[in-house]
Short mmCIF file of N, CA, C and O in Angstrom, two decimals:
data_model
loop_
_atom_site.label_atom_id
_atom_site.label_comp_id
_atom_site.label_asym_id
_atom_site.label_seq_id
_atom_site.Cartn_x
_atom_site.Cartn_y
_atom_site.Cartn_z
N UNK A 19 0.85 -1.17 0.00
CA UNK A 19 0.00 0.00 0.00
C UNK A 19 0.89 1.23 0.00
O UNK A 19 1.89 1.34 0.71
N UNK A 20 0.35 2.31 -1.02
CA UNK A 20 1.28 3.35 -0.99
C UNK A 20 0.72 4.66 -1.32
O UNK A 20 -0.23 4.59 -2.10
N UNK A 21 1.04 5.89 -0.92
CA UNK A 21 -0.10 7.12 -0.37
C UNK A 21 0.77 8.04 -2.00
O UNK A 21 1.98 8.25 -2.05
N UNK A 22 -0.16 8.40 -3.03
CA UNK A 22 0.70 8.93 -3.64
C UNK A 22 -0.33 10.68 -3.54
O UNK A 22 -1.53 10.75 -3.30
N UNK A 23 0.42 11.61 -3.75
CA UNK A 23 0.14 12.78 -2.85
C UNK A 23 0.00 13.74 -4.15
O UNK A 23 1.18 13.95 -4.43
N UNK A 24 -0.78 14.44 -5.08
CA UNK A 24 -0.76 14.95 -6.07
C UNK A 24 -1.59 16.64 -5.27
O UNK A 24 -2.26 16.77 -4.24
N UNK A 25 -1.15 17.65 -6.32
CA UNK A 25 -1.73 18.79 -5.74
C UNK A 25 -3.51 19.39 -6.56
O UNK A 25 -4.39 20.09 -6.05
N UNK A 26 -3.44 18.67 -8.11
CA UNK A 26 -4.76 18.39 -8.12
C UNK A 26 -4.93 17.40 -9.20
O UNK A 26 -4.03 17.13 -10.00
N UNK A 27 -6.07 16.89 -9.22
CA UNK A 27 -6.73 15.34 -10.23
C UNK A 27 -5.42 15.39 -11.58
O UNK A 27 -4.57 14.50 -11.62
N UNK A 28 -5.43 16.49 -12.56
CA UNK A 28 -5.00 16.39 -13.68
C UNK A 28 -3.25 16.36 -13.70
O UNK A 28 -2.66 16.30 -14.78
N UNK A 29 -2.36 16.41 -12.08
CA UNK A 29 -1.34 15.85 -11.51
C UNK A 29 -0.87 14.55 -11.68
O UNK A 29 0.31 14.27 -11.92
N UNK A 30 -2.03 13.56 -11.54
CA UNK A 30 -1.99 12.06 -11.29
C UNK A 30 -0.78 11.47 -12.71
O UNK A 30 -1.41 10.95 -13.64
N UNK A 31 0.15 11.50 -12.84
CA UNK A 31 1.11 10.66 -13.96
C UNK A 31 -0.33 9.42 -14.56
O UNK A 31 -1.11 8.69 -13.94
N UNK A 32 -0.10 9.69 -15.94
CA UNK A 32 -0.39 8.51 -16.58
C UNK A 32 0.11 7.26 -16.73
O UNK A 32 -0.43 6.28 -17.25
N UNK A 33 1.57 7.38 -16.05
CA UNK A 33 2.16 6.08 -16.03
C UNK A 33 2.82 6.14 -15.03
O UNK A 33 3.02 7.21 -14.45
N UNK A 34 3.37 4.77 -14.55
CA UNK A 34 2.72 3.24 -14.80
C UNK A 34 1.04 3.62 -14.40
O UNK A 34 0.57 4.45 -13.62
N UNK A 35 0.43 2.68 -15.27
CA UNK A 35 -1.14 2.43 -15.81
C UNK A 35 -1.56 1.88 -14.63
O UNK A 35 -2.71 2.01 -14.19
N UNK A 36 -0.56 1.21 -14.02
CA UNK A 36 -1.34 -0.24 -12.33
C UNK A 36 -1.62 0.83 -11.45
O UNK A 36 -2.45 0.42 -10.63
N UNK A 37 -1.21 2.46 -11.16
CA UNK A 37 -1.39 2.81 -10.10
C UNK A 37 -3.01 3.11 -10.66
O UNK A 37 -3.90 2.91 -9.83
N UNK A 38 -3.24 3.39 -11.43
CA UNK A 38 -4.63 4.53 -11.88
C UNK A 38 -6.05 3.19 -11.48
O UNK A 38 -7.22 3.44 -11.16
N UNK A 39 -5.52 2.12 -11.60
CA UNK A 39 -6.98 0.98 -11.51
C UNK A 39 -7.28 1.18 -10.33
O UNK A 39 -6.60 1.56 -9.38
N UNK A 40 -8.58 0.85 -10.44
CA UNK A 40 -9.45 1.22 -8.88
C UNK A 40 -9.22 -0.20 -8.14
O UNK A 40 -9.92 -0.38 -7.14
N UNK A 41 -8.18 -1.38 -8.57
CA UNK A 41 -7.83 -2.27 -7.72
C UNK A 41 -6.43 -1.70 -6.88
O UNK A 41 -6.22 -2.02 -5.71
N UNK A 42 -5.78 -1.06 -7.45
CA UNK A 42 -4.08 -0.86 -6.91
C UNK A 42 -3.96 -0.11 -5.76
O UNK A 42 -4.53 0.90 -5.33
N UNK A 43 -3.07 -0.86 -5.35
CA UNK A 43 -2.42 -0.76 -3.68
C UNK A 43 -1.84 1.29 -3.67
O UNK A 43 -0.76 1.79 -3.36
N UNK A 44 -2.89 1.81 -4.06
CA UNK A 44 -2.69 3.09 -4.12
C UNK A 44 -2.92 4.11 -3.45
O UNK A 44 -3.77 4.51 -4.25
N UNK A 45 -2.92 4.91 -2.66
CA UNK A 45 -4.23 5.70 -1.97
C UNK A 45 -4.13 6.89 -2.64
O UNK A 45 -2.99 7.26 -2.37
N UNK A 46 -4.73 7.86 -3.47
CA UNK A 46 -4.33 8.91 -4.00
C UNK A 46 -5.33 9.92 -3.58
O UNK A 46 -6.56 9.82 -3.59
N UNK A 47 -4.35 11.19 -3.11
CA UNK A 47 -4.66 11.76 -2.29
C UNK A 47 -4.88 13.50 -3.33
O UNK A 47 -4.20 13.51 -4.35
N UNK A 48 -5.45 14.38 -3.17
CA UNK A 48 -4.99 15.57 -3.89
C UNK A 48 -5.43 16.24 -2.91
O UNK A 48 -6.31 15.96 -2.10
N UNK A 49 -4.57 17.44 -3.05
CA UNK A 49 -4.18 18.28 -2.17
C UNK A 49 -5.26 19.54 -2.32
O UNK A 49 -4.99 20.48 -1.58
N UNK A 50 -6.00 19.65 -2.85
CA UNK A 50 -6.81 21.00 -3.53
C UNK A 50 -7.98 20.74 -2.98
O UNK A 50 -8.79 21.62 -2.72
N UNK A 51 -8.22 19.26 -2.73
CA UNK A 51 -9.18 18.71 -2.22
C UNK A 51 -9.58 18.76 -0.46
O UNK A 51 -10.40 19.32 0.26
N UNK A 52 -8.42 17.80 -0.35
CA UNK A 52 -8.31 17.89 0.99
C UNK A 52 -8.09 18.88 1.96
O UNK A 52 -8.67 18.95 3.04
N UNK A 53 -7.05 19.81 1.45
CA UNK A 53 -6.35 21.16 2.40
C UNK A 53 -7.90 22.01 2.87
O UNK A 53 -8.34 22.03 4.02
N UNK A 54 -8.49 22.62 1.76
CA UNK A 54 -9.60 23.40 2.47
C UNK A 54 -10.23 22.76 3.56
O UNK A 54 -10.39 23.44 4.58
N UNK A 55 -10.57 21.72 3.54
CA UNK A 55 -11.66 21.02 4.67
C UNK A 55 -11.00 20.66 6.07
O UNK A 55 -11.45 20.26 7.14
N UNK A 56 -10.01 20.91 5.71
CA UNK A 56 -8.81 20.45 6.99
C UNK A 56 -8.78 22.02 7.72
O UNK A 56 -9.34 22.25 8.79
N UNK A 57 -8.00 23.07 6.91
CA UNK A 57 -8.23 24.36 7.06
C UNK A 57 -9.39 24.40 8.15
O UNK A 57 -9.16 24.77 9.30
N UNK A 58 -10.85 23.92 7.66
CA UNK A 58 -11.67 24.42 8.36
C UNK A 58 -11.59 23.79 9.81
O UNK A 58 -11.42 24.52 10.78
N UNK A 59 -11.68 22.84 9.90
CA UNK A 59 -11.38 21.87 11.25
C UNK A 59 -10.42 22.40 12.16
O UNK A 59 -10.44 22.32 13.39
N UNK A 60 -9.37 23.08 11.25
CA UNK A 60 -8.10 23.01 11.92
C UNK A 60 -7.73 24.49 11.96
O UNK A 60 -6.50 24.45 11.94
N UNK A 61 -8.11 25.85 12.02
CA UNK A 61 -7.73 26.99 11.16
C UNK A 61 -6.91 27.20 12.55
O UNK A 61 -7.53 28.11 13.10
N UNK A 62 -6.19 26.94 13.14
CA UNK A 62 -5.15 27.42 13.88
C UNK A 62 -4.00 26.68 13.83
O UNK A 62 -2.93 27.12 14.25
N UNK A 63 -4.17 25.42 13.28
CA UNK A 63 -2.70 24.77 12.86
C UNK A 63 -2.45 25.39 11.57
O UNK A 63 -3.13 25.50 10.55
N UNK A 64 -0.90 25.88 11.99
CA UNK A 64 0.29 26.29 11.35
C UNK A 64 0.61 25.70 9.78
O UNK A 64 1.04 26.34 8.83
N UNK A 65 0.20 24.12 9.86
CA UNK A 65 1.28 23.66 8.74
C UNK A 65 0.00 23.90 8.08
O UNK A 65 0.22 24.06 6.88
N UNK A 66 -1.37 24.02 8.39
CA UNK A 66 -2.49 23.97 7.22
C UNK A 66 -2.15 25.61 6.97
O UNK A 66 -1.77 26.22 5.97
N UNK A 67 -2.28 25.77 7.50
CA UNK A 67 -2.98 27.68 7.51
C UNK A 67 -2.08 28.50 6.57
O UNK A 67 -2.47 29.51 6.00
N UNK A 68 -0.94 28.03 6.47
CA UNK A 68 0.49 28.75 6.05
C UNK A 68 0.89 28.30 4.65
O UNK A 68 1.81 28.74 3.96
N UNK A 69 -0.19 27.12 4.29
CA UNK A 69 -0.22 26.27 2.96
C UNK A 69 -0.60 27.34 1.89
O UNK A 69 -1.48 28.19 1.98
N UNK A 70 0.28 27.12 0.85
CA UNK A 70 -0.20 27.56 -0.42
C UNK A 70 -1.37 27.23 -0.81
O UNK A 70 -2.25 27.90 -1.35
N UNK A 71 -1.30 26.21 -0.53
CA UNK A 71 -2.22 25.01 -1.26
C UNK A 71 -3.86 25.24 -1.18
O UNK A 71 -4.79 25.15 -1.99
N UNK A 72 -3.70 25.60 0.27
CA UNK A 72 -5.10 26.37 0.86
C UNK A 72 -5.72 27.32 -0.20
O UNK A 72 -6.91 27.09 -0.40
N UNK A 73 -5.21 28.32 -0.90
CA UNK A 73 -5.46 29.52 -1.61
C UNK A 73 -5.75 28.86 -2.98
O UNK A 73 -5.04 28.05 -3.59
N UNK A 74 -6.91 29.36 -3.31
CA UNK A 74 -7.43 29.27 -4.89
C UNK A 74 -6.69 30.06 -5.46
O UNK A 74 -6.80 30.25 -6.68
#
């Protein structure tokens, strides 16, 4: 199992083809996604708040 960490969907490498199947030992994560909702939960931690990533 392996966490691959992209900043948004159109990030994801087309290759190798095994990670993209909805069987593979993959967890794919994007960052554009996740950061805001965390932000909200979290708006006083540092490592969210200070994120680029946060900002449209």
């Amino acid at each position: 199992m392996g966490i691959g960490v992209y900043l948004r969907e159109q990030d994801v490498p087309r290759f190798p083809r095994w990670q993209n199947r909805a069987e593979a030992p993959l967890l794919r994560v994007m960052l554009r996604q996740v950061l805001p909702g965390w932000l909200e939960r979290e708006p006083d931690n540092p490592d969210v708040s200070n994120s680029k990533f946060c900002r449209s």
